[in-house]
Amino acid sequence: MSPRDAIIIDVETSTAVKARYSAADAIVYRCAWNNEHSQACGIFIGGTHKNILSHLRRCHGVGFSTREDINCLWGSCLRAEHLKIGSIPRHVATHLGIRSKCSGCGRVMSREDAVQDHIKKSPGCVGAIVEMVPGPEARLIVSAHR
Ligand SMILES: [Zn+2]
Ligand SMILES: [Zn+2]
Ligand SMILES: [Zn+2]
């Protein structure tokens, strides 16, 4: 094991690998999903909806049936009822404090789909994209390839 591996050892593998082999830095967050002993997971995960969902699936067994309701076990979440698998990533993103920004006018909103809607309806923001605004607990893994 190299020293670099030791530094990023509790980052989820797919995210750590991306930071090592691509030129992009990775932004990670500490997972606070509770295990069966009510201990927070503690692994660092990427902040995209895809990252969140794949981590919850792999490490916490969430969402193997798309029709079951899911209890959010994140920290002391009070909305621990009737979540569907499709709304879990967006819900967890709110725990991480991740917001979305219009690259055209810089407007920041909590929901990605709200920004997409804004771009569609704003002539001044044609061609703008949705940028992720990291939450307060974000940590940066600097790429080894810059
Ligand atoms: Zn976790
Ligand atoms: Zn929650
Ligand atoms: Zn805009």
PDB file of C-alpha atoms and ligand atoms in Angstrom:
ATOM      1  CA  MET A   1       0.000   0.000   0.000  1.00  0.00           C
ATOM      2  CA  SER A   2       1.376   3.400  -0.973  1.00  0.00           C
ATOM      3  CA  PRO A   3       1.138   6.445   1.307  1.00  0.00           C
ATOM      4  CA  ARG A   4      -1.529   7.901  -0.978  1.00  0.00           C
ATOM      5  CA  ASP A   5      -3.726   4.867  -0.446  1.00  0.00           C
ATOM      6  CA  ALA A   6      -3.407   5.350   3.296  1.00  0.00           C
ATOM      7  CA  ILE A   7      -4.653   8.929   3.050  1.00  0.00           C
ATOM      8  CA  ILE A   8      -7.804   8.089   1.150  1.00  0.00           C
ATOM      9  CA  ILE A   9      -8.496   4.718   2.694  1.00  0.00           C
ATOM     10  CA  ASP A  10     -11.996   5.474   3.960  1.00  0.00           C
ATOM     11  CA  VAL A  11     -13.183   7.033   0.727  1.00  0.00           C
ATOM     12  CA  GLU A  12     -15.513   4.861  -1.269  1.00  0.00           C
ATOM     13  CA  THR A  13     -13.435   2.964  -3.791  1.00  0.00           C
ATOM     14  CA  SER A  14     -15.029   4.173  -7.021  1.00  0.00           C
ATOM     15  CA  THR A  15     -14.671   7.829  -5.969  1.00  0.00           C
ATOM     16  CA  ALA A  16     -11.095   7.380  -4.757  1.00  0.00           C
ATOM     17  CA  VAL A  17     -10.119   5.675  -7.983  1.00  0.00           C
ATOM     18  CA  LYS A  18     -11.631   8.501 -10.006  1.00  0.00           C
ATOM     19  CA  ALA A  19      -9.586  11.078  -8.081  1.00  0.00           C
ATOM     20  CA  ARG A  20      -6.397   9.104  -8.631  1.00  0.00           C
ATOM     21  CA  TYR A  21      -6.753   8.467 -12.325  1.00  0.00           C
ATOM     22  CA  SER A  22      -8.578  11.486 -13.703  1.00  0.00           C
ATOM     23  CA  ALA A  23      -7.575  15.130 -13.796  1.00  0.00           C
ATOM     24  CA  ALA A  24     -10.638  16.179 -11.824  1.00  0.00           C
ATOM     25  CA  ASP A  25     -10.631  16.664  -8.091  1.00  0.00           C
ATOM     26  CA  ALA A  26     -13.241  14.687  -6.202  1.00  0.00           C
ATOM     27  CA  ILE A  27     -15.532  16.261  -3.634  1.00  0.00           C
ATOM     28  CA  VAL A  28     -16.551  13.852  -0.905  1.00  0.00           C
ATOM     29  CA  TYR A  29     -18.811  13.814   2.134  1.00  0.00           C
ATOM     30  CA  ARG A  30     -18.812  11.624   5.222  1.00  0.00           C
ATOM     31  CA  CYS A  31     -21.702   9.167   5.114  1.00  0.00           C
ATOM     32  CA  ALA A  32     -23.836   9.385   8.277  1.00  0.00           C
ATOM     33  CA  TRP A  33     -26.136   6.485   7.417  1.00  0.00           C
ATOM     34  CA  ASN A  34     -26.578   4.386  10.576  1.00  0.00           C
ATOM     35  CA  ASN A  35     -25.858   0.675  10.520  1.00  0.00           C
ATOM     36  CA  GLU A  36     -27.781  -1.937  12.502  1.00  0.00           C
ATOM     37  CA  HIS A  37     -25.820  -0.974  15.630  1.00  0.00           C
ATOM     38  CA  SER A  38     -26.865   2.688  15.235  1.00  0.00           C
ATOM     39  CA  GLN A  39     -23.326   3.698  14.345  1.00  0.00           C
ATOM     40  CA  ALA A  40     -22.748   6.171  11.548  1.00  0.00           C
ATOM     41  CA  CYS A  41     -21.104   4.644   8.478  1.00  0.00           C
ATOM     42  CA  GLY A  42     -18.250   7.186   8.262  1.00  0.00           C
ATOM     43  CA  ILE A  43     -17.080   6.313   4.753  1.00  0.00           C
ATOM     44  CA  PHE A  44     -16.488   9.260   2.441  1.00  0.00           C
ATOM     45  CA  ILE A  45     -18.703   9.218  -0.647  1.00  0.00           C
ATOM     46  CA  GLY A  46     -19.054  11.335  -3.757  1.00  0.00           C
ATOM     47  CA  GLY A  47     -21.824  13.925  -3.852  1.00  0.00           C
ATOM     48  CA  THR A  48     -23.603  13.149  -7.119  1.00  0.00           C
ATOM     49  CA  HIS A  49     -26.946  11.393  -7.080  1.00  0.00           C
ATOM     50  CA  LYS A  50     -25.302   8.430  -8.772  1.00  0.00           C
ATOM     51  CA  ASN A  51     -22.555   8.256  -6.119  1.00  0.00           C
ATOM     52  CA  ILE A  52     -25.086   8.438  -3.286  1.00  0.00           C
ATOM     53  CA  LEU A  53     -27.362   5.764  -4.712  1.00  0.00           C
ATOM     54  CA  SER A  54     -24.604   3.290  -5.532  1.00  0.00           C
ATOM     55  CA  HIS A  55     -23.080   3.660  -2.061  1.00  0.00           C
ATOM     56  CA  LEU A  56     -26.429   3.148  -0.301  1.00  0.00           C
ATOM     57  CA  ARG A  57     -27.114   0.113  -2.480  1.00  0.00           C
ATOM     58  CA  ARG A  58     -23.724  -1.487  -1.989  1.00  0.00           C
ATOM     59  CA  CYS A  59     -22.995  -0.690   1.655  1.00  0.00           C
ATOM     60  CA  HIS A  60     -26.423  -0.320   3.216  1.00  0.00           C
ATOM     61  CA  GLY A  61     -28.641  -2.632   1.180  1.00  0.00           C
ATOM     62  CA  VAL A  62     -30.987   0.183   0.229  1.00  0.00           C
ATOM     63  CA  GLY A  63     -33.402  -0.128  -2.652  1.00  0.00           C
ATOM     64  CA  PHE A  64     -33.130  -3.690  -3.884  1.00  0.00           C
ATOM     65  CA  SER A  65     -36.857  -3.554  -4.467  1.00  0.00           C
ATOM     66  CA  THR A  66     -37.896  -0.370  -6.217  1.00  0.00           C
ATOM     67  CA  ARG A  67     -41.380  -0.551  -4.729  1.00  0.00           C
ATOM     68  CA  GLU A  68     -40.506  -0.747  -1.053  1.00  0.00           C
ATOM     69  CA  ASP A  69     -40.623   2.329   1.150  1.00  0.00           C
ATOM     70  CA  ILE A  70     -37.255   3.264   2.582  1.00  0.00           C
ATOM     71  CA  ASN A  71     -36.482   4.646   5.994  1.00  0.00           C
ATOM     72  CA  CYS A  72     -33.813   7.293   5.918  1.00  0.00           C
ATOM     73  CA  LEU A  73     -31.224   6.285   8.525  1.00  0.00           C
ATOM     74  CA  TRP A  74     -29.064   9.349   7.974  1.00  0.00           C
ATOM     75  CA  GLY A  75     -27.943  10.844  11.293  1.00  0.00           C
ATOM     76  CA  SER A  76     -30.962  12.047  13.197  1.00  0.00           C
ATOM     77  CA  CYS A  77     -33.157  12.450  10.129  1.00  0.00           C
ATOM     78  CA  LEU A  78     -36.727  13.098  11.091  1.00  0.00           C
ATOM     79  CA  ARG A  79     -38.197  12.228   7.706  1.00  0.00           C
ATOM     80  CA  ALA A  80     -37.743   8.532   8.268  1.00  0.00           C
ATOM     81  CA  GLU A  81     -40.800   7.299   6.471  1.00  0.00           C
ATOM     82  CA  HIS A  82     -42.196   6.508   3.033  1.00  0.00           C
ATOM     83  CA  LEU A  83     -39.256   7.498   0.877  1.00  0.00           C
ATOM     84  CA  LYS A  84     -39.080   5.892  -2.537  1.00  0.00           C
ATOM     85  CA  ILE A  85     -35.786   4.792  -4.020  1.00  0.00           C
ATOM     86  CA  GLY A  86     -36.117   7.455  -6.729  1.00  0.00           C
ATOM     87  CA  SER A  87     -36.244  10.267  -4.187  1.00  0.00           C
ATOM     88  CA  ILE A  88     -33.489   8.961  -1.894  1.00  0.00           C
ATOM     89  CA  PRO A  89     -30.468  10.558  -3.672  1.00  0.00           C
ATOM     90  CA  ARG A  90     -32.137  13.971  -3.742  1.00  0.00           C
ATOM     91  CA  HIS A  91     -33.155  13.585  -0.113  1.00  0.00           C
ATOM     92  CA  VAL A  92     -29.646  12.596   1.015  1.00  0.00           C
ATOM     93  CA  ALA A  93     -28.204  15.491  -1.006  1.00  0.00           C
ATOM     94  CA  THR A  94     -30.183  17.828   1.248  1.00  0.00           C
ATOM     95  CA  HIS A  95     -28.467  16.233   4.277  1.00  0.00           C
ATOM     96  CA  LEU A  96     -25.131  16.981   2.615  1.00  0.00           C
ATOM     97  CA  GLY A  97     -26.158  20.591   2.020  1.00  0.00           C
ATOM     98  CA  ILE A  98     -25.543  20.234  -1.732  1.00  0.00           C
ATOM     99  CA  ARG A  99     -27.239  22.870  -3.861  1.00  0.00           C
ATOM    100  CA  SER A 100     -27.433  23.565  -7.579  1.00  0.00           C
ATOM    101  CA  LYS A 101     -26.415  26.647  -9.493  1.00  0.00           C
ATOM    102  CA  CYS A 102     -27.248  28.061 -12.924  1.00  0.00           C
ATOM    103  CA  SER A 103     -23.987  28.640 -14.795  1.00  0.00           C
ATOM    104  CA  GLY A 104     -25.651  31.443 -16.756  1.00  0.00           C
ATOM    105  CA  CYS A 105     -26.741  33.872 -14.031  1.00  0.00           C
ATOM    106  CA  GLY A 106     -25.240  32.282 -10.918  1.00  0.00           C
ATOM    107  CA  ARG A 107     -28.576  31.734  -9.248  1.00  0.00           C
ATOM    108  CA  VAL A 108     -28.404  29.038  -6.539  1.00  0.00           C
ATOM    109  CA  MET A 109     -31.310  26.767  -5.639  1.00  0.00           C
ATOM    110  CA  SER A 110     -31.655  23.724  -3.447  1.00  0.00           C
ATOM    111  CA  ARG A 111     -33.072  21.465  -6.148  1.00  0.00           C
ATOM    112  CA  GLU A 112     -31.394  20.481  -9.380  1.00  0.00           C
ATOM    113  CA  ASP A 113     -34.696  20.158 -11.236  1.00  0.00           C
ATOM    114  CA  ALA A 114     -35.673  23.685 -10.156  1.00  0.00           C
ATOM    115  CA  VAL A 115     -32.508  25.057 -11.767  1.00  0.00           C
ATOM    116  CA  GLN A 116     -33.172  23.024 -14.932  1.00  0.00           C
ATOM    117  CA  ASP A 117     -36.651  24.487 -15.005  1.00  0.00           C
ATOM    118  CA  HIS A 118     -35.226  27.990 -14.491  1.00  0.00           C
ATOM    119  CA  ILE A 119     -32.779  27.548 -17.406  1.00  0.00           C
ATOM    120  CA  LYS A 120     -35.593  26.397 -19.693  1.00  0.00           C
ATOM    121  CA  LYS A 121     -37.712  29.420 -18.836  1.00  0.00           C
ATOM    122  CA  SER A 122     -35.007  32.102 -18.844  1.00  0.00           C
ATOM    123  CA  PRO A 123     -34.035  33.498 -22.264  1.00  0.00           C
ATOM    124  CA  GLY A 124     -30.911  35.031 -20.712  1.00  0.00           C
ATOM    125  CA  CYS A 125     -29.671  31.648 -19.528  1.00  0.00           C
ATOM    126  CA  VAL A 126     -29.946  29.678 -22.798  1.00  0.00           C
ATOM    127  CA  GLY A 127     -27.205  27.046 -22.962  1.00  0.00           C
ATOM    128  CA  ALA A 128     -26.453  27.310 -19.245  1.00  0.00           C
ATOM    129  CA  ILE A 129     -25.757  24.147 -17.289  1.00  0.00           C
ATOM    130  CA  VAL A 130     -26.523  23.063 -13.737  1.00  0.00           C
ATOM    131  CA  GLU A 131     -23.443  23.228 -11.530  1.00  0.00           C
ATOM    132  CA  MET A 132     -23.153  21.465  -8.195  1.00  0.00           C
ATOM    133  CA  VAL A 133     -22.533  23.739  -5.201  1.00  0.00           C
ATOM    134  CA  PRO A 134     -20.741  21.737  -2.495  1.00  0.00           C
ATOM    135  CA  GLY A 135     -22.221  21.619   0.999  1.00  0.00           C
ATOM    136  CA  PRO A 136     -20.511  22.897   4.170  1.00  0.00           C
ATOM    137  CA  GLU A 137     -19.064  19.477   5.089  1.00  0.00           C
ATOM    138  CA  ALA A 138     -17.501  18.834   1.687  1.00  0.00           C
ATOM    139  CA  ARG A 139     -13.896  17.629   1.571  1.00  0.00           C
ATOM    140  CA  LEU A 140     -11.736  17.781  -1.489  1.00  0.00           C
ATOM    141  CA  ILE A 141      -9.543  14.982  -2.799  1.00  0.00           C
ATOM    142  CA  VAL A 142      -7.019  16.661  -5.033  1.00  0.00           C
ATOM    143  CA  SER A 143      -6.273  14.815  -8.236  1.00  0.00           C
ATOM    144  CA  ALA A 144      -2.816  13.319  -8.564  1.00  0.00           C
ATOM    145  CA  HIS A 145      -2.789  14.231 -12.250  1.00  0.00           C
ATOM    146  CA  ARG A 146      -2.682  18.010 -12.423  1.00  0.00           C
TER     147      ARG A 146
HETATM  148 ZN    ZN B   1     -22.429   4.739   4.169  1.00  0.00          ZN
HETATM  149 ZN    ZN B   2     -33.098  11.801   5.769  1.00  0.00          ZN
HETATM  150 ZN    ZN B   3     -29.834  31.487 -14.797  1.00  0.00          ZN
END
